[in-house]
Amino acid sequence: AAAATQPHAEDPATPRLTVTIGDDTAAWTVADVTELLTTDTVVQGVHFTPETSTWQTVGWKGLASNLSDIASMGGTPTFAVVTLGLPDDTKVQDMDDLYEGLLEAAAVYGVNVIGGDIVSSPVFFMTIAQTGVIHTTPMLRSAARPGDRIAVTGTLGGSAAGLAILQGEKPSDGSDPESIIETHQRPRPRVSEGQALVNAGVLCAMDVSDGFLSDLKKICHASGNAARVEAPDIPIHPGATKTLPQTALGMALNGGEDYELVFTAPASVMASLEGKLKSGFHIIGTITDGEPGIVSIVDRDGEPLEVDAQGWDHLRP
């Protein structure tokens, strides 16, 4: 298996890496840092289909989802290990394309692919384990406090809009369907933004992978708080408003796979962040001292909106 993956792994000119692909494990030295480790699995028919993804975009997005986890802690990504489960009819060219996309993302974000495994499987899957480092305290879901402002990087709902187009939804005149689709297929994890947040003193963050509302509820549960979100302040991706304007807010709240960062901090810290994030950010609400896990969405008049939190959940029946 190691021999099969070796042609696709870059030669990592990294002083910390002492053993790369070819031995039973990789090895690296550890300095005075906190190590981060995350993993994610992509399964054909669950996370993607040939109708909605190319093999290059499966590779890019598979690594990007792991990098987004590292970003949410404020860390710097370092090494990745890739395991593939392959059906008997797998084409070599498809896997070459997969690694092309994966290694493209690795090059953009400074990741070294240092090993992996290949197993036989009735359905294609890819599991990536990703490491990172951080030189200070990582941002945690549990660190939100009442009075903190809630903010999100970039925009929300673009990935859901791209998927809708791929599944046959007709975009409105004047929209850019290719750009919207790329938002879904090739997300940009907010690594530099996460580093800027932690350096500015932000203590609480997580990435928006399962859906903004669902993920904000996780922050509230972990920190023992509630939240109030101002619907007019939610930054909706232009692709969502142009593709399905009637459901754009729902896409932004529940669409998932935006891989933005939702974070909380006192107003003074938010003010210090102005102009420091490449993606920009929008303040959209406040952490409140209420029933843990409860998120209220209100309109511009302060009236509550009925919104169903239907973010991604693998275990939902």
mmCIF file of C-alpha atoms in Angstrom:
data_model
loop_
_atom_site.group_PDB
_atom_site.id
_atom_site.type_symbol
_atom_site.label_atom_id
_atom_site.label_comp_id
_atom_site.label_asym_id
_atom_site.label_seq_id
_atom_site.Cartn_x
_atom_site.Cartn_y
_atom_site.Cartn_z
ATOM 1 C CA ALA A 1 0.000 0.000 0.000
ATOM 2 C CA ALA A 2 2.816 2.392 0.846
ATOM 3 C CA ALA A 3 4.416 1.739 -2.538
ATOM 4 C CA ALA A 4 1.150 2.540 -4.294
ATOM 5 C CA THR A 5 0.825 5.913 -2.591
ATOM 6 C CA GLN A 6 4.495 6.890 -2.778
ATOM 7 C CA PRO A 7 4.494 8.286 -6.342
ATOM 8 C CA HIS A 8 1.802 10.761 -5.309
ATOM 9 C CA ALA A 9 3.489 12.042 -2.144
ATOM 10 C CA GLU A 10 5.641 15.123 -2.364
ATOM 11 C CA ASP A 11 9.163 15.080 -0.949
ATOM 12 C CA PRO A 12 8.617 17.126 2.226
ATOM 13 C CA ALA A 13 11.560 19.420 2.876
ATOM 14 C CA THR A 14 10.550 19.737 6.504
ATOM 15 C CA PRO A 15 13.249 19.580 9.198
ATOM 16 C CA ARG A 16 10.797 18.151 11.772
ATOM 17 C CA LEU A 17 10.005 15.158 9.556
ATOM 18 C CA THR A 18 12.611 12.430 10.148
ATOM 19 C CA VAL A 19 10.918 9.393 8.542
ATOM 20 C CA THR A 20 8.616 9.661 5.524
ATOM 21 C CA ILE A 21 6.761 7.148 3.318
ATOM 22 C CA GLY A 22 8.469 3.763 3.016
ATOM 23 C CA ASP A 23 8.744 2.643 6.654
ATOM 24 C CA ASP A 24 6.056 1.274 8.943
ATOM 25 C CA THR A 25 5.352 4.723 10.387
ATOM 26 C CA ALA A 26 6.228 8.308 9.694
ATOM 27 C CA ALA A 27 8.195 10.113 12.400
ATOM 28 C CA TRP A 28 8.778 13.723 13.324
ATOM 29 C CA THR A 29 10.349 15.664 16.164
ATOM 30 C CA VAL A 30 8.196 17.711 18.531
ATOM 31 C CA ALA A 31 9.236 21.132 19.777
ATOM 32 C CA ASP A 32 7.560 23.290 22.402
ATOM 33 C CA VAL A 33 4.178 23.389 20.657
ATOM 34 C CA THR A 34 0.690 21.952 21.040
ATOM 35 C CA GLU A 35 0.026 19.223 18.476
ATOM 36 C CA LEU A 36 -3.401 19.054 16.806
ATOM 37 C CA LEU A 37 -4.920 15.934 15.228
ATOM 38 C CA THR A 38 -8.156 15.538 13.284
ATOM 39 C CA THR A 39 -9.612 13.026 10.846
ATOM 40 C CA ASP A 40 -12.422 12.925 8.329
ATOM 41 C CA THR A 41 -13.864 10.299 5.993
ATOM 42 C CA VAL A 42 -15.438 10.746 2.559
ATOM 43 C CA VAL A 43 -17.698 7.950 1.258
ATOM 44 C CA GLN A 44 -19.000 7.732 -2.301
ATOM 45 C CA GLY A 45 -22.784 7.847 -2.309
ATOM 46 C CA VAL A 46 -22.864 9.568 1.085
ATOM 47 C CA HIS A 47 -20.680 12.653 0.655
ATOM 48 C CA PHE A 48 -20.486 12.842 -3.133
ATOM 49 C CA THR A 49 -21.661 11.242 -6.365
ATOM 50 C CA PRO A 50 -20.119 11.260 -9.862
ATOM 51 C CA GLU A 51 -22.882 13.679 -10.854
ATOM 52 C CA THR A 52 -21.836 16.299 -8.294
ATOM 53 C CA SER A 53 -18.046 15.890 -8.130
ATOM 54 C CA THR A 54 -14.983 15.081 -10.197
ATOM 55 C CA TRP A 55 -12.200 13.006 -8.685
ATOM 56 C CA GLN A 56 -9.984 16.099 -8.526
ATOM 57 C CA THR A 57 -12.581 17.946 -6.461
ATOM 58 C CA VAL A 58 -13.073 14.916 -4.195
ATOM 59 C CA GLY A 59 -9.348 15.046 -3.423
ATOM 60 C CA TRP A 60 -9.308 18.799 -2.842
ATOM 61 C CA LYS A 61 -12.419 18.822 -0.682
ATOM 62 C CA GLY A 62 -11.342 15.776 1.324
ATOM 63 C CA LEU A 63 -8.200 17.539 2.486
ATOM 64 C CA ALA A 64 -9.955 20.899 2.829
ATOM 65 C CA SER A 65 -12.443 19.525 5.362
ATOM 66 C CA ASN A 66 -9.564 18.425 7.592
ATOM 67 C CA LEU A 67 -7.741 21.721 7.158
ATOM 68 C CA SER A 68 -10.884 23.542 8.246
ATOM 69 C CA ASP A 69 -10.752 21.690 11.567
ATOM 70 C CA ILE A 70 -7.156 22.821 12.077
ATOM 71 C CA ALA A 71 -8.206 26.368 11.142
ATOM 72 C CA SER A 72 -10.952 26.350 13.766
ATOM 73 C CA MET A 73 -8.347 25.841 16.491
ATOM 74 C CA GLY A 74 -6.076 28.577 15.140
ATOM 75 C CA GLY A 75 -3.404 26.090 14.120
ATOM 76 C CA THR A 76 -0.934 25.611 11.289
ATOM 77 C CA PRO A 77 -1.445 22.380 9.293
ATOM 78 C CA THR A 78 1.573 20.105 9.001
ATOM 79 C CA PHE A 79 1.199 16.450 7.951
ATOM 80 C CA ALA A 80 -1.528 14.267 6.419
ATOM 81 C CA VAL A 81 -1.985 10.502 6.133
ATOM 82 C CA VAL A 82 -4.409 9.243 3.467
ATOM 83 C CA THR A 83 -6.217 5.887 3.519
ATOM 84 C CA LEU A 84 -8.199 4.738 0.484
ATOM 85 C CA GLY A 85 -10.849 2.027 0.302
ATOM 86 C CA LEU A 86 -11.100 0.922 -3.326
ATOM 87 C CA PRO A 87 -13.651 -1.280 -5.136
ATOM 88 C CA ASP A 88 -12.372 -3.868 -7.610
ATOM 89 C CA ASP A 89 -13.353 -1.742 -10.621
ATOM 90 C CA THR A 90 -11.415 1.361 -9.539
ATOM 91 C CA LYS A 91 -9.615 3.062 -12.426
ATOM 92 C CA VAL A 92 -6.000 4.118 -11.966
ATOM 93 C CA GLN A 93 -6.678 7.387 -13.805
ATOM 94 C CA ASP A 94 -9.440 8.252 -11.347
ATOM 95 C CA MET A 95 -7.048 7.844 -8.430
ATOM 96 C CA ASP A 96 -4.397 9.886 -10.244
ATOM 97 C CA ASP A 97 -7.002 12.621 -10.592
ATOM 98 C CA LEU A 98 -7.949 12.286 -6.916
ATOM 99 C CA TYR A 99 -4.347 12.759 -5.810
ATOM 100 C CA GLU A 100 -3.922 15.656 -8.216
ATOM 101 C CA GLY A 101 -6.685 17.540 -6.422
ATOM 102 C CA LEU A 102 -5.516 16.477 -2.972
ATOM 103 C CA LEU A 103 -1.904 17.474 -3.575
ATOM 104 C CA GLU A 104 -2.979 20.763 -5.110
ATOM 105 C CA ALA A 105 -4.748 21.625 -1.857
ATOM 106 C CA ALA A 106 -1.745 20.358 0.110
ATOM 107 C CA ALA A 107 0.577 22.672 -1.822
ATOM 108 C CA VAL A 108 -1.678 25.695 -1.313
ATOM 109 C CA TYR A 109 -1.895 25.155 2.455
ATOM 110 C CA GLY A 110 1.627 23.874 3.139
ATOM 111 C CA VAL A 111 0.701 20.280 4.009
ATOM 112 C CA ASN A 112 3.027 17.301 3.607
ATOM 113 C CA VAL A 113 1.363 13.974 2.741
ATOM 114 C CA ILE A 114 3.577 11.534 4.642
ATOM 115 C CA GLY A 115 1.898 8.152 4.264
ATOM 116 C CA GLY A 116 -1.270 6.162 3.968
ATOM 117 C CA ASP A 117 -2.860 2.819 3.223
ATOM 118 C CA ILE A 118 -5.006 1.153 0.566
ATOM 119 C CA VAL A 119 -7.618 -1.500 1.308
ATOM 120 C CA SER A 120 -10.218 -3.341 -0.731
ATOM 121 C CA SER A 121 -13.745 -2.051 -0.158
ATOM 122 C CA PRO A 122 -17.198 -2.572 -1.716
ATOM 123 C CA VAL A 123 -17.519 1.219 -2.007
ATOM 124 C CA PHE A 124 -14.937 3.971 -2.419
ATOM 125 C CA PHE A 125 -13.930 5.844 0.710
ATOM 126 C CA MET A 126 -11.080 8.104 1.715
ATOM 127 C CA THR A 127 -10.007 8.773 5.289
ATOM 128 C CA ILE A 128 -7.500 11.525 5.987
ATOM 129 C CA ALA A 129 -5.751 12.085 9.304
ATOM 130 C CA GLN A 130 -4.370 15.620 9.531
ATOM 131 C CA THR A 131 -1.978 17.079 12.074
ATOM 132 C CA GLY A 132 -1.236 20.674 12.941
ATOM 133 C CA VAL A 133 0.573 22.767 15.514
ATOM 134 C CA ILE A 134 -0.222 25.841 17.550
ATOM 135 C CA HIS A 135 2.077 27.866 19.786
ATOM 136 C CA THR A 136 -0.640 29.172 22.092
ATOM 137 C CA THR A 137 -3.930 27.950 23.581
ATOM 138 C CA PRO A 138 -6.251 26.604 20.851
ATOM 139 C CA MET A 139 -9.676 28.144 20.346
ATOM 140 C CA LEU A 140 -12.377 25.935 21.878
ATOM 141 C CA ARG A 141 -16.132 25.544 21.460
ATOM 142 C CA SER A 142 -16.518 25.643 25.230
ATOM 143 C CA ALA A 143 -14.943 29.097 25.621
ATOM 144 C CA ALA A 144 -17.948 31.252 24.609
ATOM 145 C CA ARG A 145 -19.169 33.583 27.376
ATOM 146 C CA PRO A 146 -22.381 35.624 27.833
ATOM 147 C CA GLY A 147 -21.959 39.037 26.244
ATOM 148 C CA ASP A 148 -19.568 37.779 23.565
ATOM 149 C CA ARG A 149 -20.443 38.920 20.076
ATOM 150 C CA ILE A 150 -20.922 36.163 17.479
ATOM 151 C CA ALA A 151 -19.239 36.536 14.095
ATOM 152 C CA VAL A 152 -18.635 34.480 10.983
ATOM 153 C CA THR A 153 -15.971 34.722 8.288
ATOM 154 C CA GLY A 154 -16.876 35.055 4.626
ATOM 155 C CA THR A 155 -20.410 34.182 3.561
ATOM 156 C CA LEU A 156 -22.832 31.317 4.151
ATOM 157 C CA GLY A 157 -24.977 29.211 1.830
ATOM 158 C CA GLY A 158 -22.692 29.155 -1.206
ATOM 159 C CA SER A 159 -21.935 25.454 -0.962
ATOM 160 C CA ALA A 160 -25.620 24.548 -0.716
ATOM 161 C CA ALA A 161 -26.360 26.740 -3.735
ATOM 162 C CA GLY A 162 -23.619 25.051 -5.754
ATOM 163 C CA LEU A 163 -24.954 21.621 -4.867
ATOM 164 C CA ALA A 164 -28.476 22.714 -5.846
ATOM 165 C CA ILE A 165 -27.230 23.721 -9.305
ATOM 166 C CA LEU A 166 -25.379 20.417 -9.718
ATOM 167 C CA GLN A 167 -28.590 18.608 -8.811
ATOM 168 C CA GLY A 168 -30.543 20.406 -11.523
ATOM 169 C CA GLU A 169 -31.654 23.703 -10.018
ATOM 170 C CA LYS A 170 -31.688 26.434 -12.678
ATOM 171 C CA PRO A 171 -29.702 29.510 -11.612
ATOM 172 C CA SER A 172 -31.256 32.895 -12.254
ATOM 173 C CA ASP A 173 -30.147 35.134 -15.100
ATOM 174 C CA GLY A 174 -27.034 37.132 -14.334
ATOM 175 C CA SER A 175 -25.602 34.618 -11.870
ATOM 176 C CA ASP A 176 -22.256 32.854 -12.315
ATOM 177 C CA PRO A 177 -23.076 29.139 -11.966
ATOM 178 C CA GLU A 178 -19.483 27.953 -12.442
ATOM 179 C CA SER A 179 -18.264 30.137 -9.597
ATOM 180 C CA ILE A 180 -21.115 28.996 -7.367
ATOM 181 C CA ILE A 181 -20.379 25.331 -8.137
ATOM 182 C CA GLU A 182 -16.691 25.875 -7.308
ATOM 183 C CA THR A 183 -17.727 27.162 -3.891
ATOM 184 C CA HIS A 184 -19.251 23.732 -3.255
ATOM 185 C CA GLN A 185 -16.557 21.594 -4.873
ATOM 186 C CA ARG A 186 -13.404 23.481 -3.873
ATOM 187 C CA PRO A 187 -13.975 25.186 -0.509
ATOM 188 C CA ARG A 188 -11.255 27.431 0.910
ATOM 189 C CA PRO A 189 -10.599 26.571 4.566
ATOM 190 C CA ARG A 190 -9.889 29.690 6.620
ATOM 191 C CA VAL A 191 -6.449 28.732 7.936
ATOM 192 C CA SER A 192 -4.874 32.196 7.942
ATOM 193 C CA GLU A 193 -8.064 33.642 9.402
ATOM 194 C CA GLY A 194 -7.991 31.138 12.256
ATOM 195 C CA GLN A 195 -4.410 32.105 13.024
ATOM 196 C CA ALA A 196 -5.335 35.793 13.013
ATOM 197 C CA LEU A 197 -8.235 35.123 15.377
ATOM 198 C CA VAL A 198 -6.188 33.249 17.959
ATOM 199 C CA ASN A 199 -3.409 35.845 17.776
ATOM 200 C CA ALA A 200 -5.976 38.572 18.474
ATOM 201 C CA GLY A 201 -7.150 36.813 21.623
ATOM 202 C CA VAL A 202 -10.255 35.016 20.342
ATOM 203 C CA LEU A 203 -10.896 32.017 22.601
ATOM 204 C CA CYS A 204 -13.915 30.340 20.960
ATOM 205 C CA ALA A 205 -14.367 29.129 17.376
ATOM 206 C CA MET A 206 -15.420 26.187 15.256
ATOM 207 C CA ASP A 207 -15.749 25.569 11.548
ATOM 208 C CA VAL A 208 -19.077 25.619 9.728
ATOM 209 C CA SER A 209 -19.225 22.137 8.236
ATOM 210 C CA ASP A 210 -22.587 20.683 9.291
ATOM 211 C CA GLY A 211 -24.538 23.951 8.917
ATOM 212 C CA PHE A 212 -24.179 27.314 10.669
ATOM 213 C CA LEU A 213 -27.177 26.964 12.973
ATOM 214 C CA SER A 214 -26.337 23.385 13.914
ATOM 215 C CA ASP A 215 -22.708 24.296 14.607
ATOM 216 C CA LEU A 216 -23.590 27.387 16.655
ATOM 217 C CA LYS A 217 -25.840 25.174 18.778
ATOM 218 C CA LYS A 218 -22.799 22.959 19.415
ATOM 219 C CA ILE A 219 -20.881 25.986 20.693
ATOM 220 C CA CYS A 220 -23.788 26.867 22.972
ATOM 221 C CA HIS A 221 -24.066 23.319 24.323
ATOM 222 C CA ALA A 222 -20.310 23.086 24.909
ATOM 223 C CA SER A 223 -20.119 26.455 26.666
ATOM 224 C CA GLY A 224 -23.398 26.144 28.590
ATOM 225 C CA ASN A 225 -24.948 29.217 26.980
ATOM 226 C CA ALA A 226 -27.622 30.351 24.537
ATOM 227 C CA ALA A 227 -27.376 32.698 21.551
ATOM 228 C CA ARG A 228 -29.340 35.384 19.736
ATOM 229 C CA VAL A 229 -28.712 35.857 16.010
ATOM 230 C CA GLU A 230 -29.897 38.846 13.956
ATOM 231 C CA ALA A 231 -31.186 37.424 10.651
ATOM 232 C CA PRO A 232 -30.603 40.646 8.623
ATOM 233 C CA ASP A 233 -26.907 40.574 9.568
ATOM 234 C CA ILE A 234 -26.267 37.033 8.290
ATOM 235 C CA PRO A 235 -23.882 37.244 5.284
ATOM 236 C CA ILE A 236 -25.616 35.168 2.614
ATOM 237 C CA HIS A 237 -23.514 34.097 -0.374
ATOM 238 C CA PRO A 238 -24.655 35.951 -3.529
ATOM 239 C CA GLY A 239 -24.935 32.598 -5.285
ATOM 240 C CA ALA A 240 -27.589 31.487 -2.825
ATOM 241 C CA THR A 241 -29.659 34.645 -3.208
ATOM 242 C CA LYS A 242 -29.454 34.428 -7.007
ATOM 243 C CA THR A 243 -30.065 30.684 -7.298
ATOM 244 C CA LEU A 244 -32.888 30.170 -4.805
ATOM 245 C CA PRO A 245 -33.825 33.554 -3.341
ATOM 246 C CA GLN A 246 -36.852 32.161 -1.495
ATOM 247 C CA THR A 247 -34.724 29.670 0.444
ATOM 248 C CA ALA A 248 -31.413 31.564 0.596
ATOM 249 C CA LEU A 249 -31.676 32.188 4.344
ATOM 250 C CA GLY A 250 -32.307 28.495 4.931
ATOM 251 C CA MET A 251 -29.249 27.631 2.826
ATOM 252 C CA ALA A 252 -27.131 30.028 4.884
ATOM 253 C CA LEU A 253 -28.379 28.650 8.200
ATOM 254 C CA ASN A 254 -28.520 24.937 7.413
ATOM 255 C CA GLY A 255 -26.701 24.279 4.130
ATOM 256 C CA GLY A 256 -23.423 22.963 5.522
ATOM 257 C CA GLU A 257 -19.961 22.547 3.972
ATOM 258 C CA ASP A 258 -19.279 26.283 3.871
ATOM 259 C CA TYR A 259 -16.089 25.732 5.911
ATOM 260 C CA GLU A 260 -16.216 29.256 7.281
ATOM 261 C CA LEU A 261 -15.351 29.965 10.924
ATOM 262 C CA VAL A 262 -17.962 30.978 13.480
ATOM 263 C CA PHE A 263 -16.350 32.599 16.514
ATOM 264 C CA THR A 264 -17.231 34.580 19.617
ATOM 265 C CA ALA A 265 -15.358 37.312 21.465
ATOM 266 C CA PRO A 266 -15.931 40.517 23.440
ATOM 267 C CA ALA A 267 -16.757 43.608 21.373
ATOM 268 C CA SER A 268 -13.291 45.058 22.008
ATOM 269 C CA VAL A 269 -11.614 42.019 20.435
ATOM 270 C CA MET A 270 -13.997 42.142 17.470
ATOM 271 C CA ALA A 271 -13.052 45.791 16.926
ATOM 272 C CA SER A 272 -9.359 44.890 16.886
ATOM 273 C CA LEU A 273 -9.978 42.396 14.064
ATOM 274 C CA GLU A 274 -11.233 44.963 11.556
ATOM 275 C CA GLY A 275 -9.218 44.659 8.342
ATOM 276 C CA LYS A 276 -7.164 41.695 9.582
ATOM 277 C CA LEU A 277 -9.054 38.767 7.994
ATOM 278 C CA LYS A 278 -8.636 38.074 4.273
ATOM 279 C CA SER A 279 -12.185 36.742 4.087
ATOM 280 C CA GLY A 280 -13.665 39.581 6.100
ATOM 281 C CA PHE A 281 -16.176 38.839 8.839
ATOM 282 C CA HIS A 282 -19.655 39.838 9.946
ATOM 283 C CA ILE A 283 -20.936 40.260 13.504
ATOM 284 C CA ILE A 284 -24.340 38.597 13.563
ATOM 285 C CA GLY A 285 -25.385 38.109 17.172
ATOM 286 C CA THR A 286 -24.613 37.712 20.855
ATOM 287 C CA ILE A 287 -23.984 34.864 23.299
ATOM 288 C CA THR A 288 -26.608 35.044 26.053
ATOM 289 C CA ASP A 289 -27.077 33.594 29.518
ATOM 290 C CA GLY A 290 -29.916 31.218 28.681
ATOM 291 C CA GLU A 291 -30.798 27.565 28.317
ATOM 292 C CA PRO A 292 -27.704 25.815 26.923
ATOM 293 C CA GLY A 293 -27.955 25.048 23.229
ATOM 294 C CA ILE A 294 -30.859 27.369 22.447
ATOM 295 C CA VAL A 295 -30.290 29.686 19.475
ATOM 296 C CA SER A 296 -32.889 32.371 18.723
ATOM 297 C CA ILE A 297 -33.083 33.899 15.243
ATOM 298 C CA VAL A 298 -34.783 37.313 15.153
ATOM 299 C CA ASP A 299 -35.790 39.692 12.351
ATOM 300 C CA ARG A 300 -34.892 43.381 12.121
ATOM 301 C CA ASP A 301 -37.755 44.208 14.512
ATOM 302 C CA GLY A 302 -36.484 41.743 17.090
ATOM 303 C CA GLU A 303 -39.321 39.320 16.416
ATOM 304 C CA PRO A 304 -38.406 35.610 16.520
ATOM 305 C CA LEU A 305 -38.239 33.657 13.269
ATOM 306 C CA GLU A 306 -39.250 30.014 13.098
ATOM 307 C CA VAL A 307 -36.196 28.255 11.706
ATOM 308 C CA ASP A 308 -35.676 24.505 11.708
ATOM 309 C CA ALA A 309 -32.090 23.480 12.419
ATOM 310 C CA GLN A 310 -31.492 20.690 9.918
ATOM 311 C CA GLY A 311 -27.738 20.656 9.646
ATOM 312 C CA TRP A 312 -25.864 17.562 8.534
ATOM 313 C CA ASP A 313 -26.086 14.617 10.909
ATOM 314 C CA HIS A 314 -24.868 11.158 9.853
ATOM 315 C CA LEU A 315 -26.925 9.485 12.564
ATOM 316 C CA ARG A 316 -30.238 11.160 11.766
ATOM 317 C CA PRO A 317 -32.781 8.521 10.604
#
